[in-house]
Tab-separated table of N, CA and C and ligand atoms in Angstrom:
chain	number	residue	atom	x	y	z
A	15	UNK	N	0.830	-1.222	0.000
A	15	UNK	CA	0.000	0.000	0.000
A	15	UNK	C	0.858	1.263	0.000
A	16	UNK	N	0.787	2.094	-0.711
A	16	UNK	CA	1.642	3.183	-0.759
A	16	UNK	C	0.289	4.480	-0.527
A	17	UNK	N	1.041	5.528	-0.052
A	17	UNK	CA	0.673	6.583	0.101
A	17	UNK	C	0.960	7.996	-0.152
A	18	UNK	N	0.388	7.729	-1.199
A	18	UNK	CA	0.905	8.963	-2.039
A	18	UNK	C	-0.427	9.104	-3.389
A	19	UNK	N	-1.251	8.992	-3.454
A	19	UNK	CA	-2.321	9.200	-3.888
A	19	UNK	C	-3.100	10.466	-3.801
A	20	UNK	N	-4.102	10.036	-2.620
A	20	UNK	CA	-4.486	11.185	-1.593
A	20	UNK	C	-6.050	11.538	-2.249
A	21	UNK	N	-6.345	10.246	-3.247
A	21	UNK	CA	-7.522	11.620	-3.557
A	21	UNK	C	-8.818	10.556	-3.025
A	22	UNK	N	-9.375	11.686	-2.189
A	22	UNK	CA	-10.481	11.218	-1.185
A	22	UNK	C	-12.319	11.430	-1.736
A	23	UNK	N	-11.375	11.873	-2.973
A	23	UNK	CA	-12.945	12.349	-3.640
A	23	UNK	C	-14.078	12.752	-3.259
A	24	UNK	N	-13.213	14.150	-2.816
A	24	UNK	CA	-14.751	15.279	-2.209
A	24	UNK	C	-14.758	16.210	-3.573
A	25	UNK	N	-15.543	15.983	-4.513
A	25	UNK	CA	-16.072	16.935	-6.063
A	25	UNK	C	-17.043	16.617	-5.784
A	26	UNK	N	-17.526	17.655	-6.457
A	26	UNK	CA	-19.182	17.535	-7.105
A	26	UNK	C	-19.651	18.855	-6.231
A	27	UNK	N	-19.252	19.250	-5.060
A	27	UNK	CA	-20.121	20.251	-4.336
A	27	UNK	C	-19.438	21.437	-4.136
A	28	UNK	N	-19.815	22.787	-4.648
A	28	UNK	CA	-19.216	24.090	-4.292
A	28	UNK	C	-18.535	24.365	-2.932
A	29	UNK	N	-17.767	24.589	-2.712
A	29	UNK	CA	-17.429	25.099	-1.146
A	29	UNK	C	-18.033	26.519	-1.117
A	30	UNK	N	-18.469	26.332	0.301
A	30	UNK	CA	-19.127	27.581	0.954
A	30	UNK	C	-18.606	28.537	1.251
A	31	UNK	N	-18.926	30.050	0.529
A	31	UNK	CA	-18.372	31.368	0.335
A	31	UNK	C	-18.222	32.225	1.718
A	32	UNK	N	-18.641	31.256	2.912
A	32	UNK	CA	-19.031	32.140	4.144
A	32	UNK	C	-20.193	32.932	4.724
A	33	UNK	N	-20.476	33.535	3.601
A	33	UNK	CA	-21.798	33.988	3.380
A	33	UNK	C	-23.090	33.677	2.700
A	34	UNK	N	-23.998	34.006	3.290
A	34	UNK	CA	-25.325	33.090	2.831
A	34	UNK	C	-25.987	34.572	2.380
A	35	UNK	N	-26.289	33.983	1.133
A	35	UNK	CA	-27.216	35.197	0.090
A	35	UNK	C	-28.321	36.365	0.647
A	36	UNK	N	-28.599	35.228	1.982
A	36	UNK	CA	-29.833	36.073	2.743
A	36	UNK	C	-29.359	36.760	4.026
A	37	UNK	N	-28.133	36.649	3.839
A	37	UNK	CA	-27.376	37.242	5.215
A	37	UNK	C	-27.473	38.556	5.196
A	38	UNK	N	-27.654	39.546	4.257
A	38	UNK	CA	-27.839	41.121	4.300
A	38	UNK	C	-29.427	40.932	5.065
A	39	UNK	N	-30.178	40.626	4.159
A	39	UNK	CA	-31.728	40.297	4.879
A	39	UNK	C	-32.064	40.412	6.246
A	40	UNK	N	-31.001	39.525	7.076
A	40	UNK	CA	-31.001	39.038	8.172
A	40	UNK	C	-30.682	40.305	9.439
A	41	UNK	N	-29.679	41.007	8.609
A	41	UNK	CA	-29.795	42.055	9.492
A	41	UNK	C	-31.558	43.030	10.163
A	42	UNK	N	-32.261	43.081	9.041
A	42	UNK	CA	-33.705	43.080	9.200
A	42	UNK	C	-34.400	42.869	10.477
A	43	UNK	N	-33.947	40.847	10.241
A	43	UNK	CA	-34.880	40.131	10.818
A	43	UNK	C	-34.012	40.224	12.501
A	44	UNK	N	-32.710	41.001	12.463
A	44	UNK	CA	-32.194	40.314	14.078
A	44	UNK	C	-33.130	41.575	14.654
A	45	UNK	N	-33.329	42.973	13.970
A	45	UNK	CA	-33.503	44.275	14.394
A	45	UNK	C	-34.843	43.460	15.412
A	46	UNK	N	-35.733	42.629	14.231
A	46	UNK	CA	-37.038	42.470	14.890
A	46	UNK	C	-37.094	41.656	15.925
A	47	UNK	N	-36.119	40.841	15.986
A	47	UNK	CA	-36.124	39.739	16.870
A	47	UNK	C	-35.659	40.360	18.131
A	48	UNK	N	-34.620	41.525	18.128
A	48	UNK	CA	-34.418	42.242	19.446
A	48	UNK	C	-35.098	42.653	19.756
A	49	UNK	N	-36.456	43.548	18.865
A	49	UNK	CA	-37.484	43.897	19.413
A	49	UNK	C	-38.587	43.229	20.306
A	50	UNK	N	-38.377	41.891	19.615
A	50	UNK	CA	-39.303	41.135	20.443
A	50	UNK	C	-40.572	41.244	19.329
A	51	UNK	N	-40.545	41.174	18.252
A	51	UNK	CA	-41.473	41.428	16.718
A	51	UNK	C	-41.441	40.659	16.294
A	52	UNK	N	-40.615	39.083	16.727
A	52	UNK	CA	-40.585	38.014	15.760
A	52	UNK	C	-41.786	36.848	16.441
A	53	UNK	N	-42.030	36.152	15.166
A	53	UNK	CA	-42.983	34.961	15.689
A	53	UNK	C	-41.307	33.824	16.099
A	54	UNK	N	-42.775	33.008	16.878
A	54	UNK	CA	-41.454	32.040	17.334
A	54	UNK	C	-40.995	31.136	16.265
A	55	UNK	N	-41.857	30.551	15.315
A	55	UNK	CA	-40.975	30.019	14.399
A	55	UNK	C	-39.983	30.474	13.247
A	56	UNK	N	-40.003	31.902	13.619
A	56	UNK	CA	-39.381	32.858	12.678
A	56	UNK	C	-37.934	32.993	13.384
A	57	UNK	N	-38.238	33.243	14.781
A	57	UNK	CA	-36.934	33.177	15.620
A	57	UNK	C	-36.104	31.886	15.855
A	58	UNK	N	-37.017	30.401	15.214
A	58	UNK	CA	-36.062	29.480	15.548
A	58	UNK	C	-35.474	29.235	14.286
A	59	UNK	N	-36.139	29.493	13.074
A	59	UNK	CA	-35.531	29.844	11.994
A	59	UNK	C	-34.180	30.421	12.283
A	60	UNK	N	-34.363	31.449	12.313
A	60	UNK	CA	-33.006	32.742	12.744
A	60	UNK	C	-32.378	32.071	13.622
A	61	UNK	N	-32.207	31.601	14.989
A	61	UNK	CA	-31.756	30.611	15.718
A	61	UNK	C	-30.887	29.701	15.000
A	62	UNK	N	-31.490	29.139	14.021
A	62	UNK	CA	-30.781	27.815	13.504
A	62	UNK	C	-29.594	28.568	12.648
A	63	UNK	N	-30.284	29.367	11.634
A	63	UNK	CA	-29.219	30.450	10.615
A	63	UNK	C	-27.914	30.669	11.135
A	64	UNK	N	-28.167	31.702	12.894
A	64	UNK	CA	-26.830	31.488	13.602
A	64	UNK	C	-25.894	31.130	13.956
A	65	UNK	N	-26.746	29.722	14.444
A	65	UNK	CA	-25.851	28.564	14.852
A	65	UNK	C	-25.012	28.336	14.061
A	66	UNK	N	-25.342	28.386	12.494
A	66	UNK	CA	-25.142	27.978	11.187
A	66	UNK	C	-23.947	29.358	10.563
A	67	UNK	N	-24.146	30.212	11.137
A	67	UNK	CA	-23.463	31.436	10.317
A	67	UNK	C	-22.848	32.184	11.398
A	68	UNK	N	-21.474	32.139	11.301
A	68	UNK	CA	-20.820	33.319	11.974
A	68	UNK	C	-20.783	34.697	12.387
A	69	UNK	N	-20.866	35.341	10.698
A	69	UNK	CA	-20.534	36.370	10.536
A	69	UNK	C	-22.427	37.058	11.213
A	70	UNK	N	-23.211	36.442	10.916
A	70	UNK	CA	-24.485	36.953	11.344
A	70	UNK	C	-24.552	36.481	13.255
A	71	UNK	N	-23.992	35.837	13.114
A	71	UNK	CA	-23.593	35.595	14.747
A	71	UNK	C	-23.276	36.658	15.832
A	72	UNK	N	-22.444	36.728	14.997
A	72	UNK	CA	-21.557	38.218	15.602
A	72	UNK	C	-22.146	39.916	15.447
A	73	UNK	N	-23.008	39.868	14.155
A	73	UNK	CA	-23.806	41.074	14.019
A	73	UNK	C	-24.935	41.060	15.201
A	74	UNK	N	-25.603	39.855	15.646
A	74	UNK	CA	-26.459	39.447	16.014
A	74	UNK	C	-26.155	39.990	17.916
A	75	UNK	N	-24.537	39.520	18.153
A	75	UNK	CA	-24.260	40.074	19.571
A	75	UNK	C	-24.255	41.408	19.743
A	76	UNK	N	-23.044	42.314	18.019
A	76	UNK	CA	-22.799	43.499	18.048
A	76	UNK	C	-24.352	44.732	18.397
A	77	UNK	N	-25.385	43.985	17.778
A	77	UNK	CA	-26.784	45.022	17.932
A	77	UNK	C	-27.180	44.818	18.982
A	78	UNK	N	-27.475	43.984	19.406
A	78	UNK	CA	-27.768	43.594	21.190
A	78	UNK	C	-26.635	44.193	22.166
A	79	UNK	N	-25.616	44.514	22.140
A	79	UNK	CA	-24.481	45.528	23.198
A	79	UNK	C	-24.937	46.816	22.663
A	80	UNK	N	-25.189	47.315	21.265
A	80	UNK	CA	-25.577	48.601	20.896
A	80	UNK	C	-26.283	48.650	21.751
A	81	UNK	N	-27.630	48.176	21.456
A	81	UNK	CA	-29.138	48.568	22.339
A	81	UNK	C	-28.885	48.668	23.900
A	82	UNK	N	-28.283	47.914	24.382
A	82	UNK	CA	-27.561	48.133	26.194
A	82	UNK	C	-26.687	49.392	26.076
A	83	UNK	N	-26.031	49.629	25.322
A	83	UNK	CA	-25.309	50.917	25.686
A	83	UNK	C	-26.091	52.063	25.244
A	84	UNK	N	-27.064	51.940	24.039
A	84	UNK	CA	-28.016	53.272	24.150
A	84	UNK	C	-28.691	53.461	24.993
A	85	UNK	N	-29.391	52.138	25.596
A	85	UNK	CA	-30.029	52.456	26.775
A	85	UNK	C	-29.540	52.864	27.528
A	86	UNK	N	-28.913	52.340	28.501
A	86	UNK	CA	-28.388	52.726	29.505
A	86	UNK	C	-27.522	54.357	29.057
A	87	UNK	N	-27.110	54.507	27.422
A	87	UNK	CA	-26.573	55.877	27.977
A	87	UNK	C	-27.656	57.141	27.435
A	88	UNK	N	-28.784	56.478	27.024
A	88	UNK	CA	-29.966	57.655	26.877
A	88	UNK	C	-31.014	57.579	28.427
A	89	UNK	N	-30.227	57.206	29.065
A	89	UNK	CA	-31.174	56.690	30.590
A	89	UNK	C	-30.743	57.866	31.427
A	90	UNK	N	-29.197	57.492	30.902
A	90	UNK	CA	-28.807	59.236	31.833
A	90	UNK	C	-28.351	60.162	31.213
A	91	UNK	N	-28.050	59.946	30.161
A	91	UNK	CA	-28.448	61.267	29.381
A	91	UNK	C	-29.689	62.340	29.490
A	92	UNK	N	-30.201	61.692	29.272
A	92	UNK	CA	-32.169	62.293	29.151
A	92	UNK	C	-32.739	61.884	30.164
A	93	UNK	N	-32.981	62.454	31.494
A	93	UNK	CA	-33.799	61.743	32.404
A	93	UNK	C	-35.276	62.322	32.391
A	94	UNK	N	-36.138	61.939	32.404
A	94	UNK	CA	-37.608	61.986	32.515
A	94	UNK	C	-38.025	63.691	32.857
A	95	UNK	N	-37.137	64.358	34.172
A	95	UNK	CA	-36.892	65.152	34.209
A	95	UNK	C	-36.908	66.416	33.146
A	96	UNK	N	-35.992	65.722	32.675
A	96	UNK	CA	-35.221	66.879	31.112
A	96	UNK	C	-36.542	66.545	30.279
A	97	UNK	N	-36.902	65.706	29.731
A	97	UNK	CA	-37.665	65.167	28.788
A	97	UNK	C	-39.263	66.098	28.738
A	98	UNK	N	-39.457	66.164	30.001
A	98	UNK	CA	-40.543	66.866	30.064
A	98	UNK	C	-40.664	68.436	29.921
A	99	UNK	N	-39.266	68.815	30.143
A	99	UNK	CA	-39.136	70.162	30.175
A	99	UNK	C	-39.252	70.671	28.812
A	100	UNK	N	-38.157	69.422	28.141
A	100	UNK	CA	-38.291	69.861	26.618
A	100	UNK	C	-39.680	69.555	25.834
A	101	UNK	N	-40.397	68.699	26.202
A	101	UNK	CA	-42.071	68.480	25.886
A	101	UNK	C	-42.556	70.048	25.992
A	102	UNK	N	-42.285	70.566	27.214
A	102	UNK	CA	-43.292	72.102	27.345
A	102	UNK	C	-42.798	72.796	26.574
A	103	UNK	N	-41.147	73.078	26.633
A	103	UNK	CA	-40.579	74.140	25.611
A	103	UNK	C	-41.094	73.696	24.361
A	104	UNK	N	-41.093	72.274	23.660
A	104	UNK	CA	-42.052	72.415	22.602
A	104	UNK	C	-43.024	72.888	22.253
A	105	UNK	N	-44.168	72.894	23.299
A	105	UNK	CA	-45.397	72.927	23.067
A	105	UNK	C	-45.387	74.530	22.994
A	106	UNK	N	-44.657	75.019	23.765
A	106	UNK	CA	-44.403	76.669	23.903
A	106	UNK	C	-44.321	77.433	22.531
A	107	UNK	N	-43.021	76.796	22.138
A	107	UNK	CA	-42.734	76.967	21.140
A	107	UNK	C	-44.032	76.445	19.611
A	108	UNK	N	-44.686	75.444	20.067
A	108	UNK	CA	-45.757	75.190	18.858
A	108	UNK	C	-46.940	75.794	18.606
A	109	UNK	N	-46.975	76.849	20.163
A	109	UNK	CA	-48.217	77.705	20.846
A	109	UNK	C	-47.661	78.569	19.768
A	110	UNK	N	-46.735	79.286	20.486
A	110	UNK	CA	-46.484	80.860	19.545
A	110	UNK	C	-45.879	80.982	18.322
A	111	UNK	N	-45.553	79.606	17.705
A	111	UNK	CA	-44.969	79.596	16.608
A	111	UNK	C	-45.931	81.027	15.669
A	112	UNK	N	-47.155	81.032	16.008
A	112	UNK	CA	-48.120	81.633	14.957
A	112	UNK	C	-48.143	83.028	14.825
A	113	UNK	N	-47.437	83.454	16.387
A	113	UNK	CA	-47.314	84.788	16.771
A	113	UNK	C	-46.020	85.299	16.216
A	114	UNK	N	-46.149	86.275	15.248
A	114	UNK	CA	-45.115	87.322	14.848
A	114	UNK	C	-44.654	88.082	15.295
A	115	UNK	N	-44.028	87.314	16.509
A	115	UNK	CA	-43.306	88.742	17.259
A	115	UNK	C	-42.701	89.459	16.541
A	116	UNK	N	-42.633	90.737	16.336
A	116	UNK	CA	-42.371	92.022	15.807
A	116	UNK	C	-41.394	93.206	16.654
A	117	UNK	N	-40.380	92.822	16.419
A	117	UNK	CA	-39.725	93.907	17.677
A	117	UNK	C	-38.631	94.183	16.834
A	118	UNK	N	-38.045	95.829	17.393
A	118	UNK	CA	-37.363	96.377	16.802
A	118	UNK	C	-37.956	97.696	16.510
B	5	ZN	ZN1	-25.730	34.589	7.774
């Protein structure tokens, strides 16, 4: 038996580009699924995709730390406080928008 051959005859099937055609798509579907907008068999769909795909893997963690750090930094950024103040100065401002103050 010698060894030096080597051919194990894997032809016939494309090797996989890394990316899956519907992987732009998917960005879509993680937005909804963080929302909590997905049906469940839509999410085990997406679930399986993951498991299955890296690169959407990783988009999938990267938007989920986004959403924790906006929160938490529009939590104290903007506190309820501020929020309301700027509600009235709106409304202030949407009151007299109509009025031409005239000065000078
Ligand atoms: Zn993918």
């Amino acid at each position: 038996m010698s060894v030096g051959d080597g051919g194990h005859g894997v032809t016939g099937m494309t090797p996989p580009s890394g990316t899956h055609a519907h992987c732009e798509d998917l960005a879509e579907r993680i937005e909804r699924f963080l929302d909590g907008e997905m049906d469940a068999s839509e999410a085990r769909e997406l679930d399986g995709h993951l498991d299955d795909c890296l690169p959407c893997t990783s988009e999938r963690d990267l938007r989920a730390r986004l959403r924790e750090l906006i929160r938490e930094g529009c939590a104290e950024q903007a506190p309820a406080d501020l929020v309301e103040r700027v509600r009235a100065r709106l409304q202030e401002v949407s009151a007299g928008v109509e009025q031409d103050d005239d000065r000078g």
